[in-house]
PDB file of C-alpha atoms and ligand atoms in Angstrom:
ATOM      1  CA  MET F   1      -6.094   2.444 -21.548  1.00 94.00           C
ATOM      2  CA  GLU F   2      -3.691   5.354 -21.644  1.00 96.00           C
ATOM      3  CA  LYS F   3      -3.911   8.860 -20.283  1.00 98.00           C
ATOM      4  CA  ILE F   4      -1.595  11.829 -20.426  1.00 98.00           C
ATOM      5  CA  ILE F   5      -1.515  14.338 -17.598  1.00 98.00           C
ATOM      6  CA  TYR F   6       0.037  17.712 -18.322  1.00 98.00           C
ATOM      7  CA  ILE F   7       1.676  19.028 -15.152  1.00 98.00           C
ATOM      8  CA  GLU F   8       3.170  22.373 -14.120  1.00 98.00           C
ATOM      9  CA  GLY F   9       5.721  22.844 -11.356  1.00 98.00           C
ATOM     10  CA  MET F  10       8.087  19.894 -11.788  1.00 98.00           C
ATOM     11  CA  ALA F  11      11.666  21.149 -11.735  1.00 97.00           C
ATOM     12  CA  CYS F  12      14.022  18.258 -11.033  1.00 98.00           C
ATOM     13  CA  GLY F  13      14.433  14.535 -10.577  1.00 97.00           C
ATOM     14  CA  HIS F  14      12.934  14.760  -7.117  1.00 98.00           C
ATOM     15  CA  CYS F  15       9.725  16.215  -8.529  1.00 98.00           C
ATOM     16  CA  LYS F  16       9.642  13.512 -11.186  1.00 98.00           C
ATOM     17  CA  THR F  17       9.946  10.801  -8.536  1.00 98.00           C
ATOM     18  CA  ALA F  18       7.307  12.426  -6.317  1.00 98.00           C
ATOM     19  CA  VAL F  19       4.775  12.501  -9.160  1.00 98.00           C
ATOM     20  CA  GLU F  20       5.611   8.967 -10.244  1.00 98.00           C
ATOM     21  CA  LYS F  21       5.120   7.713  -6.693  1.00 98.00           C
ATOM     22  CA  ALA F  22       1.867   9.606  -6.166  1.00 98.00           C
ATOM     23  CA  LEU F  23       0.338   8.313  -9.383  1.00 98.00           C
ATOM     24  CA  GLY F  24       1.852   4.845  -9.140  1.00 98.00           C
ATOM     25  CA  ALA F  25       0.269   4.367  -5.714  1.00 97.00           C
ATOM     26  CA  LEU F  26      -3.245   4.665  -7.137  1.00 98.00           C
ATOM     27  CA  ASP F  27      -5.262   1.517  -7.583  1.00 96.00           C
ATOM     28  CA  GLY F  28      -5.736   1.035 -11.313  1.00 97.00           C
ATOM     29  CA  VAL F  29      -2.467   2.599 -12.460  1.00 98.00           C
ATOM     30  CA  SER F  30      -0.207  -0.071 -13.892  1.00 97.00           C
ATOM     31  CA  LYS F  31       2.533   2.131 -15.316  1.00 98.00           C
ATOM     32  CA  VAL F  32       3.688   5.744 -14.941  1.00 98.00           C
ATOM     33  CA  GLU F  33       6.284   7.521 -16.994  1.00 98.00           C
ATOM     34  CA  VAL F  34       7.047  11.156 -16.190  1.00 98.00           C
ATOM     35  CA  SER F  35       8.863  13.467 -18.575  1.00 98.00           C
ATOM     36  CA  LEU F  36      10.283  16.633 -17.047  1.00 97.00           C
ATOM     37  CA  GLU F  37      11.113  18.077 -20.462  1.00 97.00           C
ATOM     38  CA  GLU F  38       7.601  17.594 -21.826  1.00 98.00           C
ATOM     39  CA  LYS F  39       5.965  18.407 -18.456  1.00 98.00           C
ATOM     40  CA  LEU F  40       3.715  15.400 -18.523  1.00 98.00           C
ATOM     41  CA  ALA F  41       2.996  11.998 -17.087  1.00 98.00           C
ATOM     42  CA  LYS F  42       2.035   9.109 -19.329  1.00 98.00           C
ATOM     43  CA  LEU F  43      -0.118   6.554 -17.584  1.00 98.00           C
ATOM     44  CA  ILE F  44      -1.197   3.069 -18.424  1.00 98.00           C
ATOM     45  CA  LEU F  45      -4.367   2.178 -16.559  1.00 97.00           C
ATOM     46  CA  ASP F  46      -5.813  -1.249 -16.039  1.00 96.00           C
ATOM     47  CA  LYS F  47      -9.184   0.239 -15.184  1.00 94.00           C
ATOM     48  CA  ASN F  48     -10.888   3.528 -15.890  1.00 90.00           C
ATOM     49  CA  LEU F  49      -9.899   6.040 -13.236  1.00 93.00           C
ATOM     50  CA  ASP F  50     -11.756   9.286 -12.815  1.00 95.00           C
ATOM     51  CA  ASP F  51      -9.718  12.328 -13.904  1.00 97.00           C
ATOM     52  CA  ALA F  52     -10.519  13.946 -10.547  1.00 98.00           C
ATOM     53  CA  ILE F  53      -8.660  11.147  -8.736  1.00 98.00           C
ATOM     54  CA  LEU F  54      -5.594  11.623 -10.932  1.00 98.00           C
ATOM     55  CA  LYS F  55      -5.715  15.399 -10.535  1.00 98.00           C
ATOM     56  CA  ASN F  56      -6.030  15.091  -6.784  1.00 98.00           C
ATOM     57  CA  ALA F  57      -3.026  12.763  -6.505  1.00 98.00           C
ATOM     58  CA  VAL F  58      -0.812  15.160  -8.463  1.00 98.00           C
ATOM     59  CA  GLU F  59      -2.015  18.173  -6.496  1.00 98.00           C
ATOM     60  CA  GLU F  60      -1.496  16.449  -3.162  1.00 98.00           C
ATOM     61  CA  ALA F  61       2.088  15.808  -4.224  1.00 98.00           C
ATOM     62  CA  GLY F  62       2.399  19.589  -4.698  1.00 98.00           C
ATOM     63  CA  TYR F  63       2.073  20.073  -8.451  1.00 98.00           C
ATOM     64  CA  GLU F  64      -0.510  21.607 -10.751  1.00 98.00           C
ATOM     65  CA  VAL F  65      -2.521  19.714 -13.332  1.00 98.00           C
ATOM     66  CA  VAL F  66      -3.037  21.669 -16.544  1.00 98.00           C
ATOM     67  CA  GLU F  67      -4.894  19.108 -18.581  1.00 98.00           C
ATOM     68  CA  ILE F  68      -5.694  15.404 -18.727  1.00 98.00           C
ATOM     69  CA  LYS F  69      -6.127  13.668 -22.055  1.00 96.00           C
TER      70      LYS F  69
HETATM   71 CU1  LIG N 101      12.113  19.076  -7.849  1.00 78.61          CU
END
């Protein structure tokens, strides 16, 4: 399944990498693609992950989750 996380606070390539690493490290995430321009992360999940887990991973990396779809 796919999810899109809308994220505030990413400003550069370093931020992009930090979010990709944080999300990619989660069990169940098979692919992460972060777009700085669109301020979002597109995820491909191989199992259903709770939105709270995704939100927490982004926030621990230092960024704000606006919405998860
Ligand atoms: Cu940055």
